[in-house]
PDB file of C-alpha atoms in Angstrom:
ATOM      1  CA  MET A   4      -0.046   0.005   0.003  1.00  0.00           C
ATOM      2  CA  LEU A   5       2.844   2.377   0.924  1.00  0.00           C
ATOM      3  CA  SER A   6       4.510   1.810  -2.405  1.00  0.00           C
ATOM      4  CA  ARG A   7       1.406   2.534  -4.356  1.00  0.00           C
ATOM      5  CA  LEU A   8       0.883   5.761  -2.391  1.00  0.00           C
ATOM      6  CA  VAL A   9       4.366   6.789  -3.305  1.00  0.00           C
ATOM      7  CA  LEU A  10       3.967   6.020  -6.951  1.00  0.00           C
ATOM      8  CA  ALA A  11       0.598   7.851  -6.891  1.00  0.00           C
ATOM      9  CA  GLY A  12       2.430  10.918  -5.483  1.00  0.00           C
ATOM     10  CA  VAL A  13       5.127  10.638  -8.232  1.00  0.00           C
ATOM     11  CA  GLY A  14       2.511  10.415 -10.931  1.00  0.00           C
ATOM     12  CA  ALA A  15       0.443  13.270  -9.643  1.00  0.00           C
ATOM     13  CA  LEU A  16       3.463  15.651  -9.043  1.00  0.00           C
ATOM     14  CA  ALA A  17       4.895  14.744 -12.389  1.00  0.00           C
ATOM     15  CA  ALA A  18       1.618  15.552 -14.223  1.00  0.00           C
ATOM     16  CA  ARG A  19       1.180  18.914 -12.548  1.00  0.00           C
ATOM     17  CA  GLY A  20       4.798  19.863 -13.024  1.00  0.00           C
ATOM     18  CA  THR A  21       4.978  18.764 -16.695  1.00  0.00           C
ATOM     19  CA  LEU A  22       1.617  20.512 -17.287  1.00  0.00           C
ATOM     20  CA  THR A  23       3.032  23.867 -16.111  1.00  0.00           C
ATOM     21  CA  ALA A  24       6.211  23.361 -18.010  1.00  0.00           C
ATOM     22  CA  VAL A  25       4.443  22.683 -21.228  1.00  0.00           C
ATOM     23  CA  ARG A  26       2.023  25.605 -20.860  1.00  0.00           C
ATOM     24  CA  ARG A  27       4.999  27.934 -20.449  1.00  0.00           C
ATOM     25  CA  SER A  28       6.981  26.489 -23.200  1.00  0.00           C
ATOM     26  CA  PRO A  29       7.624  28.221 -26.629  1.00  0.00           C
ATOM     27  CA  PHE A  30       5.343  25.491 -28.171  1.00  0.00           C
ATOM     28  CA  ALA A  31       2.309  26.352 -26.041  1.00  0.00           C
ATOM     29  CA  ALA A  32       0.735  28.428 -28.829  1.00  0.00           C
ATOM     30  CA  SER A  33       0.843  25.514 -31.207  1.00  0.00           C
ATOM     31  CA  LEU A  34      -1.289  23.452 -28.830  1.00  0.00           C
ATOM     32  CA  GLU A  35      -4.208  25.886 -28.604  1.00  0.00           C
ATOM     33  CA  ARG A  36      -7.483  24.480 -29.983  1.00  0.00           C
ATOM     34  CA  VAL A  37     -11.183  25.188 -30.029  1.00  0.00           C
ATOM     35  CA  ASN A  38     -13.436  22.563 -28.290  1.00  0.00           C
ATOM     36  CA  HIS A  39     -16.955  21.455 -29.187  1.00  0.00           C
ATOM     37  CA  LYS A  40     -18.405  24.378 -27.374  1.00  0.00           C
ATOM     38  CA  GLY A  41     -16.250  26.889 -29.210  1.00  0.00           C
ATOM     39  CA  HIS A  42     -14.019  27.590 -26.114  1.00  0.00           C
ATOM     40  CA  GLN A  43     -10.207  28.088 -26.446  1.00  0.00           C
ATOM     41  CA  ILE A  44      -8.418  25.257 -24.831  1.00  0.00           C
ATOM     42  CA  SER A  45      -4.912  23.843 -24.545  1.00  0.00           C
ATOM     43  CA  LEU A  46      -3.730  20.264 -25.646  1.00  0.00           C
ATOM     44  CA  ALA A  47      -1.019  20.728 -22.948  1.00  0.00           C
ATOM     45  CA  ALA A  48      -2.489  17.938 -20.863  1.00  0.00           C
ATOM     46  CA  GLY A  49      -1.486  15.397 -23.557  1.00  0.00           C
ATOM     47  CA  PRO A  50       2.262  15.647 -23.197  1.00  0.00           C
ATOM     48  CA  ALA A  51       1.887  16.003 -19.419  1.00  0.00           C
ATOM     49  CA  ALA A  52      -0.196  12.770 -19.257  1.00  0.00           C
ATOM     50  CA  ALA A  53       2.238  10.880 -21.588  1.00  0.00           C
ATOM     51  CA  VAL A  54       5.380  11.819 -19.727  1.00  0.00           C
ATOM     52  CA  SER A  55       4.121  11.552 -16.125  1.00  0.00           C
ATOM     53  CA  GLY A  56       2.248   8.325 -16.840  1.00  0.00           C
ATOM     54  CA  ALA A  57       5.330   6.693 -18.468  1.00  0.00           C
ATOM     55  CA  VAL A  58       7.870   7.779 -15.763  1.00  0.00           C
ATOM     56  CA  SER A  59       5.718   6.825 -12.824  1.00  0.00           C
ATOM     57  CA  ALA A  60       4.787   3.449 -14.384  1.00  0.00           C
ATOM     58  CA  ALA A  61       8.476   2.864 -14.998  1.00  0.00           C
ATOM     59  CA  ALA A  62       9.199   3.730 -11.366  1.00  0.00           C
ATOM     60  CA  GLY A  63       6.885   0.982 -10.332  1.00  0.00           C
ATOM     61  CA  ALA A  64       8.162  -1.726 -12.513  1.00  0.00           C
ATOM     62  CA  LYS A  65       9.666  -4.795 -11.080  1.00  0.00           C
ATOM     63  CA  ASN A  66      12.745  -5.072 -13.435  1.00  0.00           C
ATOM     64  CA  PRO A  67      14.438  -3.142 -16.090  1.00  0.00           C
ATOM     65  CA  ARG A  68      12.504  -4.890 -18.947  1.00  0.00           C
ATOM     66  CA  ALA A  69       9.191  -3.949 -17.447  1.00  0.00           C
ATOM     67  CA  ALA A  70      10.440  -0.356 -16.952  1.00  0.00           C
ATOM     68  CA  ALA A  71      11.395  -0.241 -20.602  1.00  0.00           C
ATOM     69  CA  ALA A  72       8.096  -1.524 -21.547  1.00  0.00           C
ATOM     70  CA  ALA A  73       6.310   1.130 -19.637  1.00  0.00           C
ATOM     71  CA  LEU A  74       8.419   3.872 -21.033  1.00  0.00           C
ATOM     72  CA  THR A  75       7.881   2.507 -24.629  1.00  0.00           C
ATOM     73  CA  ALA A  76       4.084   2.171 -24.231  1.00  0.00           C
ATOM     74  CA  GLY A  77       3.534   5.694 -22.799  1.00  0.00           C
ATOM     75  CA  LEU A  78       6.183   7.790 -24.638  1.00  0.00           C
ATOM     76  CA  ALA A  79       5.808   6.206 -28.111  1.00  0.00           C
ATOM     77  CA  ALA A  80       1.912   6.290 -27.960  1.00  0.00           C
ATOM     78  CA  GLY A  81       2.102   9.793 -26.734  1.00  0.00           C
ATOM     79  CA  ALA A  82       4.552  10.942 -29.359  1.00  0.00           C
ATOM     80  CA  VAL A  83       2.611   9.670 -32.332  1.00  0.00           C
ATOM     81  CA  GLY A  84      -0.540  11.053 -30.805  1.00  0.00           C
ATOM     82  CA  LEU A  85       1.128  14.518 -30.417  1.00  0.00           C
ATOM     83  CA  TYR A  86       2.075  14.343 -34.016  1.00  0.00           C
ATOM     84  CA  ASP A  87      -1.550  13.615 -35.047  1.00  0.00           C
ATOM     85  CA  ASP A  88      -2.735  16.371 -32.795  1.00  0.00           C
ATOM     86  CA  ILE A  89      -0.547  18.835 -34.659  1.00  0.00           C
ATOM     87  CA  ALA A  90      -0.348  17.580 -38.249  1.00  0.00           C
ATOM     88  CA  GLY A  91      -3.954  16.220 -38.115  1.00  0.00           C
ATOM     89  CA  ASP A  92      -5.179  19.814 -37.610  1.00  0.00           C
ATOM     90  CA  ARG A  93      -4.219  20.726 -41.164  1.00  0.00           C
ATOM     91  CA  PRO A  94      -7.170  21.178 -43.572  1.00  0.00           C
ATOM     92  CA  GLU A  95      -5.988  18.405 -45.939  1.00  0.00           C
ATOM     93  CA  GLN A  96      -5.963  16.026 -43.107  1.00  0.00           C
ATOM     94  CA  LYS A  97      -9.160  16.818 -41.357  1.00  0.00           C
ATOM     95  CA  ARG A  98     -11.238  15.232 -44.156  1.00  0.00           C
ATOM     96  CA  TYR A  99     -10.095  11.698 -43.164  1.00  0.00           C
ATOM     97  CA  LYS A 100     -11.759  10.275 -40.064  1.00  0.00           C
ATOM     98  CA  GLY A 101     -11.704   6.932 -38.419  1.00  0.00           C
ATOM     99  CA  PHE A 102     -10.065   3.704 -39.419  1.00  0.00           C
ATOM    100  CA  LYS A 103     -11.997   3.549 -42.720  1.00  0.00           C
ATOM    101  CA  GLY A 104     -11.139   7.151 -43.561  1.00  0.00           C
ATOM    102  CA  HIS A 105      -7.310   6.706 -42.984  1.00  0.00           C
ATOM    103  CA  PHE A 106      -7.113   3.433 -44.953  1.00  0.00           C
ATOM    104  CA  ALA A 107      -9.235   5.008 -47.818  1.00  0.00           C
ATOM    105  CA  ALA A 108      -6.731   7.915 -47.929  1.00  0.00           C
ATOM    106  CA  LEU A 109      -3.897   5.444 -48.321  1.00  0.00           C
ATOM    107  CA  LYS A 110      -5.714   4.022 -51.432  1.00  0.00           C
ATOM    108  CA  ASP A 111      -5.513   7.493 -52.838  1.00  0.00           C
ATOM    109  CA  GLY A 112      -1.791   7.768 -52.129  1.00  0.00           C
ATOM    110  CA  VAL A 113      -2.224   9.955 -49.028  1.00  0.00           C
ATOM    111  CA  VAL A 114      -0.510   8.873 -45.800  1.00  0.00           C
ATOM    112  CA  THR A 115      -2.477  10.609 -43.058  1.00  0.00           C
ATOM    113  CA  SER A 116      -1.093  11.484 -39.593  1.00  0.00           C
ATOM    114  CA  GLY A 117      -3.921   9.318 -38.220  1.00  0.00           C
ATOM    115  CA  LEU A 118      -2.571   6.292 -40.047  1.00  0.00           C
ATOM    116  CA  ILE A 119       0.896   6.984 -38.735  1.00  0.00           C
ATOM    117  CA  LYS A 120      -0.596   7.239 -35.353  1.00  0.00           C
ATOM    118  CA  ILE A 121      -2.408   3.857 -35.693  1.00  0.00           C
ATOM    119  CA  VAL A 122       0.780   2.170 -36.885  1.00  0.00           C
ATOM    120  CA  GLY A 123       2.890   3.787 -34.109  1.00  0.00           C
ATOM    121  CA  VAL A 124       0.581   2.805 -31.251  1.00  0.00           C
ATOM    122  CA  GLY A 125       0.413  -0.649 -32.634  1.00  0.00           C
ATOM    123  CA  ALA A 126       4.320  -0.858 -32.848  1.00  0.00           C
ATOM    124  CA  ALA A 127       4.536   0.538 -29.297  1.00  0.00           C
ATOM    125  CA  GLY A 128       2.192  -2.095 -28.071  1.00  0.00           C
ATOM    126  CA  LEU A 129       4.089  -4.883 -29.793  1.00  0.00           C
ATOM    127  CA  VAL A 130       7.440  -3.744 -28.399  1.00  0.00           C
ATOM    128  CA  SER A 131       6.215  -3.011 -24.917  1.00  0.00           C
ATOM    129  CA  VAL A 132       4.369  -6.350 -24.451  1.00  0.00           C
ATOM    130  CA  ALA A 133       7.306  -8.224 -26.055  1.00  0.00           C
ATOM    131  CA  LEU A 134       9.600  -6.745 -23.242  1.00  0.00           C
ATOM    132  CA  LEU A 135       7.016  -7.423 -20.635  1.00  0.00           C
ATOM    133  CA  ASP A 136       6.470 -11.080 -21.571  1.00  0.00           C
ATOM    134  CA  ALA A 137      10.187 -12.090 -22.020  1.00  0.00           C
ATOM    135  CA  ASP A 138      10.317 -13.990 -18.726  1.00  0.00           C
ATOM    136  CA  ARG A 139       6.866 -15.674 -19.176  1.00  0.00           C
ATOM    137  CA  ARG A 140       7.784 -16.840 -22.674  1.00  0.00           C
ATOM    138  CA  ARG A 141      10.959 -18.259 -21.514  1.00  0.00           C
ATOM    139  CA  GLU A 142       9.181 -20.145 -18.669  1.00  0.00           C
ATOM    140  CA  GLY A 143       6.653 -21.436 -21.139  1.00  0.00           C
ATOM    141  CA  SER A 144       3.623 -19.899 -19.635  1.00  0.00           C
ATOM    142  CA  LEU A 145       3.102 -17.562 -22.667  1.00  0.00           C
ATOM    143  CA  ARG A 146       3.693 -18.141 -26.322  1.00  0.00           C
ATOM    144  CA  VAL A 147       4.444 -15.595 -29.125  1.00  0.00           C
ATOM    145  CA  ALA A 148       0.805 -15.546 -30.089  1.00  0.00           C
ATOM    146  CA  ASP A 149      -0.104 -14.491 -26.469  1.00  0.00           C
ATOM    147  CA  THR A 150       2.249 -11.594 -26.895  1.00  0.00           C
ATOM    148  CA  LEU A 151       0.708 -10.515 -30.090  1.00  0.00           C
ATOM    149  CA  VAL A 152      -2.775 -10.507 -28.504  1.00  0.00           C
ATOM    150  CA  GLY A 153      -1.359  -8.570 -25.567  1.00  0.00           C
ATOM    151  CA  ALA A 154      -0.005  -5.930 -28.072  1.00  0.00           C
ATOM    152  CA  GLY A 155      -3.590  -5.784 -29.309  1.00  0.00           C
ATOM    153  CA  VAL A 156      -4.817  -5.098 -25.820  1.00  0.00           C
ATOM    154  CA  VAL A 157      -2.331  -2.238 -25.332  1.00  0.00           C
ATOM    155  CA  ALA A 158      -3.370  -0.727 -28.754  1.00  0.00           C
ATOM    156  CA  GLY A 159      -7.071  -1.390 -28.282  1.00  0.00           C
ATOM    157  CA  ALA A 160      -6.908   0.286 -24.859  1.00  0.00           C
ATOM    158  CA  ALA A 161      -5.252   3.231 -26.276  1.00  0.00           C
ATOM    159  CA  ASN A 162      -7.819   3.583 -29.106  1.00  0.00           C
ATOM    160  CA  PHE A 163     -10.642   3.080 -26.566  1.00  0.00           C
ATOM    161  CA  VAL A 164      -9.579   5.945 -24.376  1.00  0.00           C
ATOM    162  CA  ASN A 165      -8.997   8.131 -27.398  1.00  0.00           C
ATOM    163  CA  LEU A 166     -12.563   7.433 -28.576  1.00  0.00           C
ATOM    164  CA  LEU A 167     -13.898   8.796 -25.377  1.00  0.00           C
ATOM    165  CA  ASP A 168     -11.877  11.975 -25.485  1.00  0.00           C
ATOM    166  CA  VAL A 169     -14.639  14.076 -27.044  1.00  0.00           C
ATOM    167  CA  ARG A 170     -16.094  15.446 -23.775  1.00  0.00           C
ATOM    168  CA  SER A 171     -14.329  17.037 -20.953  1.00  0.00           C
ATOM    169  CA  GLY A 172     -13.143  14.562 -18.258  1.00  0.00           C
ATOM    170  CA  ARG A 173     -14.688  11.474 -19.947  1.00  0.00           C
ATOM    171  CA  ALA A 174     -11.387   9.912 -21.089  1.00  0.00           C
ATOM    172  CA  LEU A 175      -9.714  10.516 -17.693  1.00  0.00           C
ATOM    173  CA  LYS A 176     -12.653   9.033 -15.802  1.00  0.00           C
ATOM    174  CA  ALA A 177     -12.412   5.885 -18.013  1.00  0.00           C
ATOM    175  CA  THR A 178      -8.570   5.776 -17.387  1.00  0.00           C
ATOM    176  CA  ILE A 179      -9.085   5.864 -13.695  1.00  0.00           C
ATOM    177  CA  ALA A 180     -11.733   3.143 -13.679  1.00  0.00           C
ATOM    178  CA  MET A 181      -9.623   0.843 -16.046  1.00  0.00           C
ATOM    179  CA  GLY A 182      -6.497   1.525 -14.138  1.00  0.00           C
ATOM    180  CA  GLU A 183      -8.084   0.632 -10.834  1.00  0.00           C
ATOM    181  CA  LEU A 184      -9.402  -2.562 -12.498  1.00  0.00           C
ATOM    182  CA  ALA A 185      -5.845  -3.418 -13.656  1.00  0.00           C
ATOM    183  CA  GLY A 186      -4.538  -2.794 -10.229  1.00  0.00           C
ATOM    184  CA  LEU A 187      -6.914  -4.990  -8.313  1.00  0.00           C
ATOM    185  CA  GLY A 188      -5.874  -7.925  -6.155  1.00  0.00           C
ATOM    186  CA  ARG A 189      -2.235  -8.951  -6.065  1.00  0.00           C
ATOM    187  CA  ARG A 190       0.360  -6.861  -7.815  1.00  0.00           C
ATOM    188  CA  PRO A 191       1.264  -8.354 -11.172  1.00  0.00           C
ATOM    189  CA  ALA A 192       4.542  -9.965 -11.898  1.00  0.00           C
ATOM    190  CA  ALA A 193       5.816  -6.912 -13.734  1.00  0.00           C
ATOM    191  CA  GLY A 194       5.243  -4.701 -10.772  1.00  0.00           C
ATOM    192  CA  ASP A 195       2.787  -1.834 -10.263  1.00  0.00           C
ATOM    193  CA  LEU A 196       2.524  -0.325 -13.617  1.00  0.00           C
ATOM    194  CA  VAL A 197      -0.849   1.595 -13.075  1.00  0.00           C
ATOM    195  CA  SER A 198      -0.773   3.516  -9.731  1.00  0.00           C
ATOM    196  CA  GLY A 199       1.322   6.300 -11.221  1.00  0.00           C
ATOM    197  CA  PRO A 200      -0.685   6.811 -14.591  1.00  0.00           C
ATOM    198  CA  VAL A 201      -4.006   6.625 -12.578  1.00  0.00           C
ATOM    199  CA  ALA A 202      -2.782   9.373 -10.183  1.00  0.00           C
ATOM    200  CA  ALA A 203      -1.511  11.324 -13.106  1.00  0.00           C
ATOM    201  CA  ALA A 204      -5.060  11.223 -14.693  1.00  0.00           C
ATOM    202  CA  GLY A 205      -6.512  12.310 -11.351  1.00  0.00           C
ATOM    203  CA  ALA A 206      -4.140  15.209 -11.200  1.00  0.00           C
ATOM    204  CA  LEU A 207      -5.270  16.399 -14.615  1.00  0.00           C
ATOM    205  CA  ILE A 208      -8.935  15.838 -14.368  1.00  0.00           C
ATOM    206  CA  GLY A 209      -9.937  19.055 -12.655  1.00  0.00           C
ATOM    207  CA  ASP A 210      -8.469  21.195 -15.411  1.00  0.00           C
ATOM    208  CA  ASP A 211      -9.940  18.918 -18.033  1.00  0.00           C
ATOM    209  CA  LEU A 212     -13.485  19.082 -16.497  1.00  0.00           C
ATOM    210  CA  GLY A 213     -13.009  22.922 -16.156  1.00  0.00           C
ATOM    211  CA  GLU A 214     -12.097  23.092 -19.906  1.00  0.00           C
ATOM    212  CA  LYS A 215      -8.719  24.582 -19.305  1.00  0.00           C
ATOM    213  CA  VAL A 216      -6.925  21.786 -21.052  1.00  0.00           C
ATOM    214  CA  MET A 217      -7.707  18.645 -23.052  1.00  0.00           C
ATOM    215  CA  LEU A 218      -5.918  15.369 -23.470  1.00  0.00           C
ATOM    216  CA  GLY A 219      -6.043  15.211 -27.277  1.00  0.00           C
ATOM    217  CA  ASP A 220      -4.617  12.048 -29.029  1.00  0.00           C
ATOM    218  CA  SER A 221      -1.339  12.352 -27.259  1.00  0.00           C
ATOM    219  CA  GLY A 222      -2.621  11.994 -23.701  1.00  0.00           C
ATOM    220  CA  ALA A 223      -5.446   9.703 -24.492  1.00  0.00           C
ATOM    221  CA  ASN A 224      -3.319   7.298 -26.572  1.00  0.00           C
ATOM    222  CA  ALA A 225      -0.551   7.396 -23.893  1.00  0.00           C
ATOM    223  CA  LEU A 226      -2.761   6.808 -20.792  1.00  0.00           C
ATOM    224  CA  GLY A 227      -4.801   4.134 -22.715  1.00  0.00           C
ATOM    225  CA  ALA A 228      -1.461   2.298 -23.606  1.00  0.00           C
ATOM    226  CA  GLN A 229      -0.232   2.453 -20.065  1.00  0.00           C
ATOM    227  CA  VAL A 230      -3.537   1.010 -18.674  1.00  0.00           C
ATOM    228  CA  GLY A 231      -3.586  -1.602 -21.464  1.00  0.00           C
ATOM    229  CA  LEU A 232      -0.014  -2.560 -20.480  1.00  0.00           C
ATOM    230  CA  GLY A 233      -1.172  -2.983 -16.856  1.00  0.00           C
ATOM    231  CA  LEU A 234      -4.025  -5.205 -18.035  1.00  0.00           C
ATOM    232  CA  ALA A 235      -1.722  -7.256 -20.232  1.00  0.00           C
ATOM    233  CA  ALA A 236       0.656  -7.660 -17.298  1.00  0.00           C
ATOM    234  CA  ARG A 237      -1.845  -9.204 -15.084  1.00  0.00           C
ATOM    235  CA  THR A 238      -3.683 -11.555 -17.577  1.00  0.00           C
ATOM    236  CA  GLY A 239      -2.825 -14.750 -19.421  1.00  0.00           C
ATOM    237  CA  ARG A 240      -4.013 -16.103 -22.719  1.00  0.00           C
ATOM    238  CA  TRP A 241      -7.759 -16.076 -22.173  1.00  0.00           C
ATOM    239  CA  GLY A 242      -7.857 -12.775 -20.249  1.00  0.00           C
ATOM    240  CA  ARG A 243      -6.034 -11.151 -23.046  1.00  0.00           C
ATOM    241  CA  LEU A 244      -8.236 -12.674 -25.760  1.00  0.00           C
ATOM    242  CA  GLY A 245     -11.349 -11.371 -23.817  1.00  0.00           C
ATOM    243  CA  LEU A 246      -9.948  -7.828 -23.400  1.00  0.00           C
ATOM    244  CA  PHE A 247      -8.876  -7.781 -27.114  1.00  0.00           C
ATOM    245  CA  ALA A 248     -12.300  -8.805 -28.127  1.00  0.00           C
ATOM    246  CA  LEU A 249     -13.937  -6.079 -26.023  1.00  0.00           C
ATOM    247  CA  PHE A 250     -11.652  -3.323 -27.404  1.00  0.00           C
ATOM    248  CA  ALA A 251     -11.978  -4.575 -30.959  1.00  0.00           C
ATOM    249  CA  ALA A 252     -15.794  -4.625 -30.600  1.00  0.00           C
ATOM    250  CA  ALA A 253     -15.678  -0.971 -29.289  1.00  0.00           C
ATOM    251  CA  ALA A 254     -13.616   0.156 -32.271  1.00  0.00           C
ATOM    252  CA  VAL A 255     -15.978  -1.532 -34.753  1.00  0.00           C
ATOM    253  CA  ALA A 256     -19.037  -0.013 -32.924  1.00  0.00           C
ATOM    254  CA  SER A 257     -17.472   3.483 -32.913  1.00  0.00           C
ATOM    255  CA  GLU A 258     -17.582   3.514 -36.715  1.00  0.00           C
ATOM    256  CA  LYS A 259     -21.441   3.193 -36.642  1.00  0.00           C
ATOM    257  CA  VAL A 260     -22.577   4.399 -33.182  1.00  0.00           C
ATOM    258  CA  SER A 261     -22.076   7.709 -31.315  1.00  0.00           C
ATOM    259  CA  PHE A 262     -20.849   6.849 -27.756  1.00  0.00           C
ATOM    260  CA  THR A 263     -21.933  10.301 -26.626  1.00  0.00           C
ATOM    261  CA  LYS A 264     -25.532   9.547 -27.593  1.00  0.00           C
ATOM    262  CA  VAL A 265     -25.357   6.068 -25.961  1.00  0.00           C
ATOM    263  CA  ILE A 266     -24.059   7.612 -22.815  1.00  0.00           C
ATOM    264  CA  ALA A 267     -26.663  10.332 -22.703  1.00  0.00           C
ATOM    265  CA  ARG A 268     -29.440   7.746 -23.118  1.00  0.00           C
ATOM    266  CA  THR A 269     -28.194   5.356 -20.417  1.00  0.00           C
ATOM    267  CA  PRO A 270     -29.079   6.202 -16.737  1.00  0.00           C
ATOM    268  CA  GLY A 271     -26.066   5.798 -14.391  1.00  0.00           C
ATOM    269  CA  LEU A 272     -23.543   6.325 -17.215  1.00  0.00           C
ATOM    270  CA  ARG A 273     -25.063   9.766 -17.985  1.00  0.00           C
ATOM    271  CA  GLU A 274     -24.625  10.910 -14.431  1.00  0.00           C
ATOM    272  CA  ILE A 275     -21.034   9.581 -14.046  1.00  0.00           C
ATOM    273  CA  ASP A 276     -20.172  11.208 -17.440  1.00  0.00           C
ATOM    274  CA  GLU A 277     -21.619  14.615 -16.360  1.00  0.00           C
ATOM    275  CA  PHE A 278     -20.341  14.665 -12.873  1.00  0.00           C
ATOM    276  CA  GLY A 279     -18.031  17.611 -12.369  1.00  0.00           C
ATOM    277  CA  ARG A 280     -18.470  18.983 -15.884  1.00  0.00           C
ATOM    278  CA  LYS A 281     -19.116  22.614 -16.544  1.00  0.00           C
ATOM    279  CA  PRO A 282     -22.784  23.109 -17.740  1.00  0.00           C
TER     280      PRO A 282
END
C-alpha cells in the first residue's frame, strides 16, 4: 500500500509539473485548440499525461525490462498521438476520419497523420508487451501468439480511451476506472504499472473538467496504452483474448454508433459522465 501511495504521488506531481512546463514553453501556442463548445483550450494535458504516466509506471516496474516496456508504451504512443494532434489539424488531413477514412486515404496515395498514429501505437504495443512477456515466454507460460494478443490489448485500450476523449473529463474517468481494475488484487509480476498513471489522470481531471486543457490524441493514447499494459501484465491467454475482443468490438461500434449519444441515453452512465463537468 505504501509503495502505491508513493507511486501515486510521483504520478500526480509529475503531471502537474509537466503541465506547467508545457503551458509555459515556446510551443504552447501551437497546442491551442477550440473545443466542441467553441472555447479556446490547450492540448498541454496530452504531453503532461504521456510523460508523467510513463515515468511513474516505469518507477513501479519490477525489473528493467518492465520499466522499458512502460516507457515505450507511454512515450511512443504519446509521441505519435502528439504528431496527429498537430499535423492532423491541417485542412488536408481533417477530411479523413476513423479507421476507414485513414485506410481509404492510403488507397488515394495519402499517408495521413492518423494512419501514422495507428501504426505507431500498434508498434509501441508490440514492443512493450514483447519486453513485458520475456520471462513468461522463457518459462513457457506464454507463447508468441499471446504476446501478439497482448499488443492488441495495449493498442485497443489506447484507441478506446481516445474514442472517449470528445467531452471534458470522460477519457480521464475511463482511465481511472480501467487503471483501478488493472490494479485489483495482487500486484502483477511486472510490478505496479498503473498507480502512477491513474494518479496522473486524477491530477489532470480538474483542469480537463474545467475546460482549461484537453488530452488530445497524445494524452488519450498514452494513458490508454499504459492502462492496457497494466491489464496485459496481469492476464494470461484467455484474459487477453477477452480484453482484445472487447476493445475490438468498441472500435467497430465506434464507426457506426455515437458513444456520446449512447451515454446520454443510459441512466447511471449519464450521471457519471456529467459529474464535475461545466454546464
